[in-house]
Amino acid sequence: MAYEKERHLMVEYQLRDRGIKDERVLAAMENVPRHRFVGEHLQDNAYDDCALPLGEGQTISQPYMVAVMTELLKLKGSEKVLEIGTGSGYQSAVLSLLASEVFTVERIPSLADRARKLLKELDYRNVHVIVSDGSLGLPEHAPFDGIIVTAAAPEIPQHYIEQLNMNGRLVIPVGGRYSQILYQIKKTPAGIEKSISTACVFVPLIGKAGWQDTEIY
Ligand code: SAH
């Protein structure tokens, strides 16, 4: 399989050596052909330790950030998961190997179309790509056991908490336009447990419960 060695080195040096422990997450990222989710001219860089442009001014996250966020969801395999910000579809493919059903929402139709076709071609059958404003969640398919937001919000949209199952987890970058903190939130019978993980930089979540278009351009 193409880039097998690069993918293995990525998992060992960028993920395991930096503290990613969940063997299922490591195995999934060893499996998903990340080079297929970037443009052809970027394939040789697909396993580099950085984010890469994916078109329309958006970026596919650094492998380490994908691993950190995915690990925080603590998936066992039976969950229904919502991803906000399909982008290239890479994170969706990783989730598809770790959960039973994945819904992923993208606001830019051309990105959603491309990701949908690629995920189908690569046979990730449990992923549903939907075009809508994901800042509102996806009420028609709620509740979810996990919600992962791969774009940055100015604050935590309440819709996400409402659409989580009891004991469900939300992972979301929250903060300013150019730097954020990664939050992990667990919905428990006693209320919301909130903790922070690492500093990060994501493209903005643009929508009714995110940033307004006019604040960006
Ligand atoms: N997870 C992606 C990377 C996401 S980049 C991957 O693995 O490639 C963030 C994506 O969020 C962009 O594609 C952007 O268009 C999308 N986005 C921003 N605001 C959104 C919203 N309100 N609803 C859905 N998608 C949104």
Tab-separated table of N, CA and C and ligand atoms in Angstrom, residues 54 58-61 66 83-92 105-108 111 132-135 150-151 203-208, ligand 1:
chain	number	residue	atom	x	y	z
A	54	LEU	N	-6.627	22.372	2.177
A	54	LEU	CA	-7.456	21.402	1.457
A	54	LEU	C	-8.375	22.069	0.439
A	58	GLN	N	-9.590	26.252	3.604
A	58	GLN	CA	-9.724	25.409	4.790
A	58	GLN	C	-8.491	24.514	4.937
A	59	THR	N	-8.341	23.889	6.091
A	59	THR	CA	-7.159	23.042	6.318
A	59	THR	C	-7.523	21.698	6.922
A	60	ILE	N	-6.753	20.676	6.533
A	60	ILE	CA	-6.829	19.361	7.179
A	60	ILE	C	-5.885	19.441	8.376
A	61	SER	N	-6.365	19.070	9.552
A	61	SER	CA	-5.593	19.263	10.783
A	61	SER	C	-4.322	18.420	10.791
A	66	VAL	N	-5.534	15.568	15.244
A	66	VAL	CA	-6.597	14.590	14.953
A	66	VAL	C	-6.584	13.495	16.026
A	83	GLU	N	-19.514	14.731	13.624
A	83	GLU	CA	-18.357	15.596	13.379
A	83	GLU	C	-18.857	16.877	12.714
A	84	ILE	N	-18.381	18.017	13.189
A	84	ILE	CA	-18.711	19.283	12.540
A	84	ILE	C	-17.475	19.747	11.780
A	85	GLY	N	-17.617	19.954	10.465
A	85	GLY	CA	-16.490	20.380	9.625
A	85	GLY	C	-15.845	19.200	8.910
A	86	THR	N	-16.539	18.687	7.885
A	86	THR	CA	-16.045	17.507	7.154
A	86	THR	C	-14.708	17.783	6.482
A	87	GLY	N	-14.573	18.952	5.871
A	87	GLY	CA	-13.342	19.312	5.164
A	87	GLY	C	-12.965	18.262	4.139
A	88	SER	N	-11.809	17.638	4.319
A	88	SER	CA	-11.325	16.615	3.382
A	88	SER	C	-12.011	15.265	3.591
A	89	GLY	N	-12.564	15.052	4.786
A	89	GLY	CA	-13.138	13.746	5.114
A	89	GLY	C	-12.164	12.855	5.884
A	90	TYR	N	-10.945	13.341	6.134
A	90	TYR	CA	-9.938	12.498	6.818
A	90	TYR	C	-10.364	12.121	8.238
A	91	GLN	N	-10.761	13.131	9.011
A	91	GLN	CA	-11.191	12.851	10.392
A	91	GLN	C	-12.398	11.904	10.395
A	92	SER	N	-13.293	12.074	9.429
A	92	SER	CA	-14.477	11.195	9.336
A	92	SER	C	-14.043	9.753	9.105
A	105	VAL	N	-20.889	17.021	9.134
A	105	VAL	CA	-21.589	18.169	8.559
A	105	VAL	C	-20.576	19.179	8.022
A	106	GLU	N	-20.816	19.651	6.798
A	106	GLU	CA	-19.932	20.636	6.163
A	106	GLU	C	-20.791	21.760	5.573
A	107	ARG	N	-20.322	23.006	5.707
A	107	ARG	CA	-21.118	24.123	5.175
A	107	ARG	C	-20.793	24.426	3.712
A	108	ILE	N	-19.616	23.994	3.227
A	108	ILE	CA	-19.234	24.299	1.831
A	108	ILE	C	-19.547	23.077	0.953
A	111	LEU	N	-16.782	20.956	-0.891
A	111	LEU	CA	-15.951	20.108	-0.016
A	111	LEU	C	-16.729	18.865	0.399
A	132	SER	N	-24.875	21.424	5.857
A	132	SER	CA	-25.732	22.335	6.624
A	132	SER	C	-24.869	23.165	7.560
A	133	ASP	N	-25.526	24.042	8.307
A	133	ASP	CA	-24.812	24.860	9.284
A	133	ASP	C	-24.626	24.025	10.552
A	134	GLY	N	-23.447	23.473	10.684
A	134	GLY	CA	-23.166	22.582	11.812
A	134	GLY	C	-23.029	23.301	13.142
A	135	SER	N	-23.050	24.626	13.137
A	135	SER	CA	-22.991	25.306	14.443
A	135	SER	C	-24.266	25.028	15.240
A	150	THR	N	-14.376	20.364	14.423
A	150	THR	CA	-13.040	20.593	13.873
A	150	THR	C	-12.908	21.985	13.268
A	151	ALA	N	-13.682	22.927	13.812
A	151	ALA	CA	-13.539	24.347	13.487
A	151	ALA	C	-13.748	25.090	14.809
A	203	VAL	N	-9.483	26.766	11.822
A	203	VAL	CA	-10.259	27.716	11.012
A	203	VAL	C	-11.595	27.951	11.732
A	204	PRO	N	-12.235	29.102	11.470
A	204	PRO	CA	-13.440	29.426	12.237
A	204	PRO	C	-14.667	28.581	11.880
A	205	LEU	N	-15.480	28.330	12.904
A	205	LEU	CA	-16.811	27.759	12.730
A	205	LEU	C	-17.714	28.934	12.339
A	206	ILE	N	-18.188	28.901	11.093
A	206	ILE	CA	-18.983	30.032	10.601
A	206	ILE	C	-20.443	29.620	10.555
A	207	GLY	N	-21.283	30.331	11.301
A	207	GLY	CA	-22.695	29.965	11.299
A	207	GLY	C	-23.457	30.671	12.404
A	208	LYS	N	-24.716	30.306	12.534
A	208	LYS	CA	-25.601	31.012	13.471
A	208	LYS	C	-25.074	30.987	14.900
B	1	SAH	N1	-12.077	17.676	9.843
B	1	SAH	C1	-11.537	18.162	8.587
B	1	SAH	C2	-10.857	19.505	8.696
B	1	SAH	C3	-11.830	20.554	8.969
B	1	SAH	S1	-11.404	22.206	8.541
B	1	SAH	C4	-10.610	17.173	7.940
B	1	SAH	O1	-10.352	16.111	8.522
B	1	SAH	O2	-10.161	17.443	6.824
B	1	SAH	C5	-12.900	22.915	9.153
B	1	SAH	C6	-14.084	22.698	8.241
B	1	SAH	O3	-15.219	23.219	8.947
B	1	SAH	C7	-14.004	23.474	6.927
B	1	SAH	O4	-14.173	22.603	5.857
B	1	SAH	C8	-15.147	24.474	7.037
B	1	SAH	O5	-15.780	24.754	5.797
B	1	SAH	C9	-16.087	23.767	7.996
B	1	SAH	N2	-17.062	24.620	8.688
B	1	SAH	C10	-16.892	25.873	9.201
B	1	SAH	N3	-18.027	26.302	9.768
B	1	SAH	C11	-18.948	25.298	9.623
B	1	SAH	C12	-20.319	25.132	9.997
B	1	SAH	N4	-21.010	26.082	10.648
B	1	SAH	N5	-20.945	23.978	9.675
B	1	SAH	C13	-20.284	22.985	9.017
B	1	SAH	N6	-18.988	23.082	8.626
B	1	SAH	C14	-18.326	24.224	8.929
